[in-house]
PDB file of C-alpha atoms in Angstrom:
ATOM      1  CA  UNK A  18     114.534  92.194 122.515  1.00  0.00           C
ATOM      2  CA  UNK A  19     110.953  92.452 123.794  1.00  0.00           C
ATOM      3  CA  UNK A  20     111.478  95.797 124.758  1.00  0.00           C
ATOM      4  CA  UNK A  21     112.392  96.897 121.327  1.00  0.00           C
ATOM      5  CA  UNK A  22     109.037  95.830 120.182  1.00  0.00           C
ATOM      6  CA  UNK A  23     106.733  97.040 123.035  1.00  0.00           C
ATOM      7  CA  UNK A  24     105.911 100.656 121.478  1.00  0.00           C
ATOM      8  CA  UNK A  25     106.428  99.159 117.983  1.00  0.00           C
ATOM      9  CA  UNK A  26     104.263  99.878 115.494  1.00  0.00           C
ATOM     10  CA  UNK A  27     105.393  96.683 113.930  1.00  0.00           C
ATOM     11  CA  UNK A  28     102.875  93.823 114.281  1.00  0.00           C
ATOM     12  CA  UNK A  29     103.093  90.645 114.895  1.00  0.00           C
ATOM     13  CA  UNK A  30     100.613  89.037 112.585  1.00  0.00           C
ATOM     14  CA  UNK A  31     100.132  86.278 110.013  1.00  0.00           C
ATOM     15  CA  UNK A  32     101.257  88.745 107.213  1.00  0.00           C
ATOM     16  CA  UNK A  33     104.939  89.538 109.350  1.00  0.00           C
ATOM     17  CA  UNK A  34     104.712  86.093 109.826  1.00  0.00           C
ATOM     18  CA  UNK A  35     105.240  85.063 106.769  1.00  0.00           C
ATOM     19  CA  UNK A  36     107.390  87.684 105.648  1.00  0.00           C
ATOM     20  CA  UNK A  37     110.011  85.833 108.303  1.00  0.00           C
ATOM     21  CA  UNK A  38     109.355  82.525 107.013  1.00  0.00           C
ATOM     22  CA  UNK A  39     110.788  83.303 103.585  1.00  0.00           C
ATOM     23  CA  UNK A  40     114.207  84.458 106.005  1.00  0.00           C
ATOM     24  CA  UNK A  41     113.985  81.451 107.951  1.00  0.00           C
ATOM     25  CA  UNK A  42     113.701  79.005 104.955  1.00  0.00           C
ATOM     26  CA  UNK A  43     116.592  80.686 103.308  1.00  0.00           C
ATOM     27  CA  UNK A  44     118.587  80.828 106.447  1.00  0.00           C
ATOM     28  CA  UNK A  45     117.885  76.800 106.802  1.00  0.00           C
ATOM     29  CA  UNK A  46     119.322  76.212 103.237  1.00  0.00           C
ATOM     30  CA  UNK A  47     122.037  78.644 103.503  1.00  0.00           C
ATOM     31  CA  UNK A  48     123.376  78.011 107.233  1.00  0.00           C
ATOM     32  CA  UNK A  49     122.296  74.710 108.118  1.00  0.00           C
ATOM     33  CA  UNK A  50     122.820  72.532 104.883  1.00  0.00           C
ATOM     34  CA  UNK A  51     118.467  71.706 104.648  1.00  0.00           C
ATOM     35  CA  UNK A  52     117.325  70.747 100.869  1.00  0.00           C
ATOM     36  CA  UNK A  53     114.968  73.188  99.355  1.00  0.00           C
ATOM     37  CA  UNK A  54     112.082  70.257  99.286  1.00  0.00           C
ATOM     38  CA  UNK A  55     113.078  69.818 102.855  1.00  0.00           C
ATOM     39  CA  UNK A  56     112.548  73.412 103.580  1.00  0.00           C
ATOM     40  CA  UNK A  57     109.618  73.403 101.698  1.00  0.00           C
ATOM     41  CA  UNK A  58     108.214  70.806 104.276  1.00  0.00           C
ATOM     42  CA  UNK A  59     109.437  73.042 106.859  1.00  0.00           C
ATOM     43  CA  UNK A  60     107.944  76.227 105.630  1.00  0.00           C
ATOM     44  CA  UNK A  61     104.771  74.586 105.657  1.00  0.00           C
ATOM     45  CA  UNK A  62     105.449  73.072 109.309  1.00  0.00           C
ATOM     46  CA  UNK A  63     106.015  76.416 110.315  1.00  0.00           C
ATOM     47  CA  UNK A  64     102.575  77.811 109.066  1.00  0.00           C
ATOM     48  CA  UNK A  65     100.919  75.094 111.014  1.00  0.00           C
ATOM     49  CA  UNK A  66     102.562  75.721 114.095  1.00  0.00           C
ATOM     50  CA  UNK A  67     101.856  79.517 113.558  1.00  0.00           C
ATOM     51  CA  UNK A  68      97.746  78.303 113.457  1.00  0.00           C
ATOM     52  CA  UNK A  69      98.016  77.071 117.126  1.00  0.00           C
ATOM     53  CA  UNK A  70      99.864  80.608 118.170  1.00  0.00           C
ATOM     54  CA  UNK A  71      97.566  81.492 121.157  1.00  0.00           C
ATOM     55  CA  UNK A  72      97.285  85.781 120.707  1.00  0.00           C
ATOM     56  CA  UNK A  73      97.908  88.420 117.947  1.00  0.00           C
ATOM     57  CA  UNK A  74      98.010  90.615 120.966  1.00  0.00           C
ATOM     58  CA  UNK A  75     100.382  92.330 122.876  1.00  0.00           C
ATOM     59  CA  UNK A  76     100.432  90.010 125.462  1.00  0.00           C
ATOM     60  CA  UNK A  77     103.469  87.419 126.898  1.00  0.00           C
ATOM     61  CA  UNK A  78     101.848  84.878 124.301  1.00  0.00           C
ATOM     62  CA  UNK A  79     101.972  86.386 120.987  1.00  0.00           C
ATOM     63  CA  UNK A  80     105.059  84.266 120.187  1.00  0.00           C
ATOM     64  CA  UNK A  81     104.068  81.543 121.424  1.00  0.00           C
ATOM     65  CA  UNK A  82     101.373  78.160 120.597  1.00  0.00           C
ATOM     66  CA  UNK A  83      99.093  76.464 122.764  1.00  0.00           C
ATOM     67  CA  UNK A  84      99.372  72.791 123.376  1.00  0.00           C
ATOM     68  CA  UNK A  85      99.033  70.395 120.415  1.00  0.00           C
ATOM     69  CA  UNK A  86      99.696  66.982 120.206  1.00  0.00           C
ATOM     70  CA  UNK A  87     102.471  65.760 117.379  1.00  0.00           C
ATOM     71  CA  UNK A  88      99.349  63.537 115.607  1.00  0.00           C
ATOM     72  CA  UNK A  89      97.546  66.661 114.937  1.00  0.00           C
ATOM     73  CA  UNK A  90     100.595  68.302 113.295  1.00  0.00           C
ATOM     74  CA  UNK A  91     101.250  65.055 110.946  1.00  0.00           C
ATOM     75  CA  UNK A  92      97.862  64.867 110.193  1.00  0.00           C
ATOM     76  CA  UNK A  93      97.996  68.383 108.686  1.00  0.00           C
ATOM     77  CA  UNK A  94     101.231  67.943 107.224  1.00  0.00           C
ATOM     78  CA  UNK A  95     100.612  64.538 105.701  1.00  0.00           C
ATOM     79  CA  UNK A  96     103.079  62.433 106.977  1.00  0.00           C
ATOM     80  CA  UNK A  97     104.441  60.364 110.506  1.00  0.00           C
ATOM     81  CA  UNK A  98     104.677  61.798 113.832  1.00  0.00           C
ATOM     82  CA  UNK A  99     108.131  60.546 113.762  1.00  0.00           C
ATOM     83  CA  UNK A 100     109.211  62.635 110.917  1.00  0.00           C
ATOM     84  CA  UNK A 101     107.295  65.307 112.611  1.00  0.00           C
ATOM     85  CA  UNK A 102     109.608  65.058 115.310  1.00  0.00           C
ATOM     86  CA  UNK A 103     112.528  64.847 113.382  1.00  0.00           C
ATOM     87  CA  UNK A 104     111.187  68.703 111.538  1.00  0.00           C
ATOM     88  CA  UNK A 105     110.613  69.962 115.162  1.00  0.00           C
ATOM     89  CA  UNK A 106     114.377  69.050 115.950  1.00  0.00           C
ATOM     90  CA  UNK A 107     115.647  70.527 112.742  1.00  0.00           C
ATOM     91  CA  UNK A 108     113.922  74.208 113.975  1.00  0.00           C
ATOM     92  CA  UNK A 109     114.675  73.618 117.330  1.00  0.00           C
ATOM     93  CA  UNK A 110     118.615  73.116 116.276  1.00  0.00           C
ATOM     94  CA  UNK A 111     118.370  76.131 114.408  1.00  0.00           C
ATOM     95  CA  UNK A 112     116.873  78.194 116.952  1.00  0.00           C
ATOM     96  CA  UNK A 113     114.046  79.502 114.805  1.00  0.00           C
ATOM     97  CA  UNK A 114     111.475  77.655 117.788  1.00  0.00           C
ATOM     98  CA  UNK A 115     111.805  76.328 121.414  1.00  0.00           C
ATOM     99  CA  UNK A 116     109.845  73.566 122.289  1.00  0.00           C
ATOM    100  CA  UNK A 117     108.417  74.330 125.210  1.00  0.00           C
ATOM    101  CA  UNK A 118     107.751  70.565 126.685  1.00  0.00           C
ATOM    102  CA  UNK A 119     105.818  69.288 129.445  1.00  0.00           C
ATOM    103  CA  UNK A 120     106.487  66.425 131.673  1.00  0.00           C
ATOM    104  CA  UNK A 121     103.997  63.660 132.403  1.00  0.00           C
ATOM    105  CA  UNK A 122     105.537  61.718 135.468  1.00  0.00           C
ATOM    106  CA  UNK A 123     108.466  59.730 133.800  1.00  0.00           C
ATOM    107  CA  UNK A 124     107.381  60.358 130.198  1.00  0.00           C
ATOM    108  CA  UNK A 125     107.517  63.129 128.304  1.00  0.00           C
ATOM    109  CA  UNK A 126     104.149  64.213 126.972  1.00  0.00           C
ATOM    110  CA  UNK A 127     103.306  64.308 123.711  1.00  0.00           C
ATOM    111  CA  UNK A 128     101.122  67.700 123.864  1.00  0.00           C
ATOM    112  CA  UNK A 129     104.104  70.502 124.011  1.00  0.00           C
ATOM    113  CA  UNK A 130     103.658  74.248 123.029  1.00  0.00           C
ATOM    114  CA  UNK A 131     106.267  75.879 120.590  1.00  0.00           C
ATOM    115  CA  UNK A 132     107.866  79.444 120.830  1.00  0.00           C
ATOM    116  CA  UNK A 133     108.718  80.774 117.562  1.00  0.00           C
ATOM    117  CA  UNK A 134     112.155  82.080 119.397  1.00  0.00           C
ATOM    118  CA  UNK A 135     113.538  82.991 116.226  1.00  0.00           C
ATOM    119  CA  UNK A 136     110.774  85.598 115.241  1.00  0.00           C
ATOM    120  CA  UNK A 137     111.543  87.592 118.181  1.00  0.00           C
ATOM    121  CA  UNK A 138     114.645  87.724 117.267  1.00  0.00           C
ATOM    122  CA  UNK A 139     114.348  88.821 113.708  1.00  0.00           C
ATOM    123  CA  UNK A 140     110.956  90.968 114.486  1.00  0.00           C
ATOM    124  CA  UNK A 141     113.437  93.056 116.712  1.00  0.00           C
ATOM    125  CA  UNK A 142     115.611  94.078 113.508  1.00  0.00           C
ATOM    126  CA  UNK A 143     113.006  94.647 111.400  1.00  0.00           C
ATOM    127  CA  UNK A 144     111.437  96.694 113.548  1.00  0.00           C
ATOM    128  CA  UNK A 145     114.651  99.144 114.055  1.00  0.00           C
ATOM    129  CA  UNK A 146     115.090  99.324 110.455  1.00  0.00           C
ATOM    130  CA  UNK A 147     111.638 100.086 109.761  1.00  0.00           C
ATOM    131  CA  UNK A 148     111.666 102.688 112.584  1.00  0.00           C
ATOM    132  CA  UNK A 149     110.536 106.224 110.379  1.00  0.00           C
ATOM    133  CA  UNK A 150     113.347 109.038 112.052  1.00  0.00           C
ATOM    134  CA  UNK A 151     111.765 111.749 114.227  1.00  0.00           C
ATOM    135  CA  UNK A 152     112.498 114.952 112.627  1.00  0.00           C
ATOM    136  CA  UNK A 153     113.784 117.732 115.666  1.00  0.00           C
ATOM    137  CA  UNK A 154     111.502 120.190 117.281  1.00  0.00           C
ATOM    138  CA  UNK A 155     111.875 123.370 116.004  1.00  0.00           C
ATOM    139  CA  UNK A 156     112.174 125.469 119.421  1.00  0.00           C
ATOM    140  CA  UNK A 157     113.089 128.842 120.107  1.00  0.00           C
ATOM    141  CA  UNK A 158     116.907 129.170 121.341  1.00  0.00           C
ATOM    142  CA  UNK A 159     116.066 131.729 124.205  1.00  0.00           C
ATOM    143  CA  UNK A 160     112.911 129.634 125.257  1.00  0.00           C
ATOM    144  CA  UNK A 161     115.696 126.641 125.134  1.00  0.00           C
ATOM    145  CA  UNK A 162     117.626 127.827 127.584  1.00  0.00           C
ATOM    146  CA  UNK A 163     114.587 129.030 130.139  1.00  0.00           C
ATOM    147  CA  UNK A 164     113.039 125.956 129.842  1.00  0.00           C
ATOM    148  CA  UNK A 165     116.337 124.865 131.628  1.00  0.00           C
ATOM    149  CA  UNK A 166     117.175 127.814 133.952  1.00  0.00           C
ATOM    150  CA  UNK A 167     114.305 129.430 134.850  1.00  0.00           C
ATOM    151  CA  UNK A 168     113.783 131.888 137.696  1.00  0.00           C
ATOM    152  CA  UNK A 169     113.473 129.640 140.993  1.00  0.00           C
ATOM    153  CA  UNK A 170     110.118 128.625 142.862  1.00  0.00           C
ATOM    154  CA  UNK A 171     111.659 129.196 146.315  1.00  0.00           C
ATOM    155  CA  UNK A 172     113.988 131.933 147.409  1.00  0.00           C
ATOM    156  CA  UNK A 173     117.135 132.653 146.783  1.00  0.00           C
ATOM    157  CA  UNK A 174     118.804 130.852 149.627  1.00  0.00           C
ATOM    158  CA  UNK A 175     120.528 127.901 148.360  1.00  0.00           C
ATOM    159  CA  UNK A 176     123.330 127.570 146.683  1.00  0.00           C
ATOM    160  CA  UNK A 177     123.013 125.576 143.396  1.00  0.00           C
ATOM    161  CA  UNK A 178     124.159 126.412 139.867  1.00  0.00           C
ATOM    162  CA  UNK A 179     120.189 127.648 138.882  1.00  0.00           C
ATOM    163  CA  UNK A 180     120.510 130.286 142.215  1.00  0.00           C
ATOM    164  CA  UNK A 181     123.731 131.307 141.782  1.00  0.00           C
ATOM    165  CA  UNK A 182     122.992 132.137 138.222  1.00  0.00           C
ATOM    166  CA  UNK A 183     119.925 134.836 139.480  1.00  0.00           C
ATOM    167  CA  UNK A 184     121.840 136.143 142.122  1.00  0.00           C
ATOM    168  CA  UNK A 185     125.011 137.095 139.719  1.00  0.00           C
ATOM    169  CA  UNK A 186     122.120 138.938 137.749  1.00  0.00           C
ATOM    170  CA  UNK A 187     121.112 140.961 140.944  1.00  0.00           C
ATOM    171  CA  UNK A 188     124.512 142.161 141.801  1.00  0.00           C
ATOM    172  CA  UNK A 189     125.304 142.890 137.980  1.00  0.00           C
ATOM    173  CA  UNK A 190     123.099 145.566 138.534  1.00  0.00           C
ATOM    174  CA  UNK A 191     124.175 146.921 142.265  1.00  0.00           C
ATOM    175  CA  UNK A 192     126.271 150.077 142.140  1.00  0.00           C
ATOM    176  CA  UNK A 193     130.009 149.971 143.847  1.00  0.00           C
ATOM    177  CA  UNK A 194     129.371 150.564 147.326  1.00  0.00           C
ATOM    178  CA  UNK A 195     126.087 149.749 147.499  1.00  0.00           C
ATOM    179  CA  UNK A 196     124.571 146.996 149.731  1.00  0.00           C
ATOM    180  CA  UNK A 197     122.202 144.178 148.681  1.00  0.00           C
ATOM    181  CA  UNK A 198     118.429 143.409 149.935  1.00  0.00           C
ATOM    182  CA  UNK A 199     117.656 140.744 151.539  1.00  0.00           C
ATOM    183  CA  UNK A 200     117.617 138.244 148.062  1.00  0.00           C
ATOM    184  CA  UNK A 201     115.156 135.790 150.015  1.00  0.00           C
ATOM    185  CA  UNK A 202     112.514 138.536 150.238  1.00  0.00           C
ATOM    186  CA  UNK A 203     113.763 140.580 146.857  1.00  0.00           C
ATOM    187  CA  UNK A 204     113.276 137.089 145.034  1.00  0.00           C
ATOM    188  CA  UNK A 205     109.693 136.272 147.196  1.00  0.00           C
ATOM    189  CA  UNK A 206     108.124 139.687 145.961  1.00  0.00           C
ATOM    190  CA  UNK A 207     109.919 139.221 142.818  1.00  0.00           C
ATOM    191  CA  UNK A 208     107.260 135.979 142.231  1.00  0.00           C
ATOM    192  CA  UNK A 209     104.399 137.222 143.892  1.00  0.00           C
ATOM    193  CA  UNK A 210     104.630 140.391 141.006  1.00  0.00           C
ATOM    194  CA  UNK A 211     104.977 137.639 138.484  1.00  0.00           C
ATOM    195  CA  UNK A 212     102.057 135.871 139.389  1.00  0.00           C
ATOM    196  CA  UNK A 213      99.883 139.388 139.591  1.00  0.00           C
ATOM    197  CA  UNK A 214     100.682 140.326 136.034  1.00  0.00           C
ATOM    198  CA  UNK A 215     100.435 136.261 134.879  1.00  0.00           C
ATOM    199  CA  UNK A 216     103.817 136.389 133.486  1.00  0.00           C
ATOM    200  CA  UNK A 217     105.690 132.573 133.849  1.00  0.00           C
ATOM    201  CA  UNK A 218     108.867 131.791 135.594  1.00  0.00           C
ATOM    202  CA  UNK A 219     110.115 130.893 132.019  1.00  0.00           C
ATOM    203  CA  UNK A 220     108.948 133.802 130.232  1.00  0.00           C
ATOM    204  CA  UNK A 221     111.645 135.319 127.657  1.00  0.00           C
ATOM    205  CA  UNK A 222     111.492 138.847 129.614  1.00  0.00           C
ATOM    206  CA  UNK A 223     112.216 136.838 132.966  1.00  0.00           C
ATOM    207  CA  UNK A 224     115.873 138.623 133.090  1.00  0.00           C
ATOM    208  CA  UNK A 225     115.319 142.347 132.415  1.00  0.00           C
ATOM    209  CA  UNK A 226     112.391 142.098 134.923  1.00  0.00           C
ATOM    210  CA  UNK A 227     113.876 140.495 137.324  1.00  0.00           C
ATOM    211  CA  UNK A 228     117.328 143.792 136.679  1.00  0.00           C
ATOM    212  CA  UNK A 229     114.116 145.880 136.426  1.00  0.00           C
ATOM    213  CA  UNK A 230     113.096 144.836 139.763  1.00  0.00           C
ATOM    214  CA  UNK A 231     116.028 144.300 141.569  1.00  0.00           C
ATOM    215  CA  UNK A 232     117.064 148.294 140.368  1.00  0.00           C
ATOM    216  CA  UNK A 233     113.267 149.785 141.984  1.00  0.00           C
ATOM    217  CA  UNK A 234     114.200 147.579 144.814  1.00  0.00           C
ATOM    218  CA  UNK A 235     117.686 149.546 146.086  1.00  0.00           C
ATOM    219  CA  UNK A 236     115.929 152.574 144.408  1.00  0.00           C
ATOM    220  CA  UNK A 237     113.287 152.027 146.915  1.00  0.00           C
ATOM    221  CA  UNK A 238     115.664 151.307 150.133  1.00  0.00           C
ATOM    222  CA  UNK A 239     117.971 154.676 149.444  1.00  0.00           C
ATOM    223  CA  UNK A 240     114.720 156.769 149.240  1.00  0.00           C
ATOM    224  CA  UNK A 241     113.622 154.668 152.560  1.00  0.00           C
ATOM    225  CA  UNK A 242     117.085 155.589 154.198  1.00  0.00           C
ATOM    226  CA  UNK A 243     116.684 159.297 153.358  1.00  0.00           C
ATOM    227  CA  UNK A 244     113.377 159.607 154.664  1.00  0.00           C
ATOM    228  CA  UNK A 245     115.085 157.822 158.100  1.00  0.00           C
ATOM    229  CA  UNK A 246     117.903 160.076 157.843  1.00  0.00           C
ATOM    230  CA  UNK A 247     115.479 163.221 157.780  1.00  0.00           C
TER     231      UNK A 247
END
């Protein structure tokens, strides 16, 4: 659930904060049998608690307290540590906080932290439904598809689906009979003319060029073979 939140724009402040205390309160009356004066008590317990939280950051620690001792929380709330204890059970039960306690050789210590376990939970949701949909690029179809098959960096040697599909365009355009350049070296000057007139490997008149060149290529090697024949 963490993960949901880490490029949230949702915050985790006092004001969210008490946005889910009005859901936990209601879930405590509705799900767990809890007396609205009761939850009223607990509200409040829960906006204590949320005092002692230790960062508004980002950090591991934004949903959770630092140490305090269960005197300092009756003292706030006006009334016995025991019945103090007896709130912290009720949210623990519910699983709207963990205590987190600490051990003090055979006694438990009185100083615990508190994770508010249930506002990660319910931050999570909020956050997905609150999540504004990202409208589509508008993108050209043709620079679509070059953006996925676009004329190789190294030669035409291997034999993968983006290679095969250049070489089928070379011998679209060589006549019956006719033999085929080396594609290695057709494909090498191919790039090096690209990169003399600055034209990208993705550009949208990749494919005529590269009939274009492929055509002035066997042009070139039947006016060669003359010349040898001569």
């Amino acid at each position: 659930m963490r993960d949901v939140l880490k490029y949230s724009s949702i915050k985790t402040d006092t004001v969210t904060f008490r946005k889910y205390r009005q859901f936990a309160v209601e879930k405590l009356i509705r799900e767990h049998g809890v007396s609205r004066q009761k939850a009223r008590t607990l509200n409040l317990l829960l906006e204590i608690l949320e005092s002692y939280r230790v960062s508004f950051s980002k950090g591991t620690y934004r949903f959770q307290t630092k140490r305090v001792s269960t005197k300092m929380i009756a003292d706030e709330l006006g009334v016995t540590g025991r019945y103090v204890r007896m709130l912290l059970r009720i949210l623990e039960n519910a699983e709207i906080i963990i205590v987190l306690r600490r051990r003090v050789g055979r006694f438990m210590s009185l100083w615990n932290a508190f994770e508010f376990s249930g506002f990660i939970a319910w931050l999570s949701i909020y956050a997905q439904s609150h999540r504004a949909p990202v409208p589509p690029k508008e993108e050209n179809n043709h620079r679509l598809l070059f953006t996925q098959i676009h004329f190789p960096i190294q030669n035409l040697t291997t034999y993968d689906h983006r290679h095969k599909y250049w070489r089928t365009i070379a011998f679209e355009v060589l006549p019956s009979g006719k033999q085929m350049p080396c594609l290695a070296q057709l494909s090498l000057r191919f790039r090096l003319n690209l990169r003399k007139l600055h034209i990208g490997h993705d550009d949208l008149s990749i494919i005529p060029r590269w009939k274009a060149f492929v055509r002035k290529a066997l042009s070139f090697q039947d006016s060669a073979r003359f010349a040898d024949a001569a």
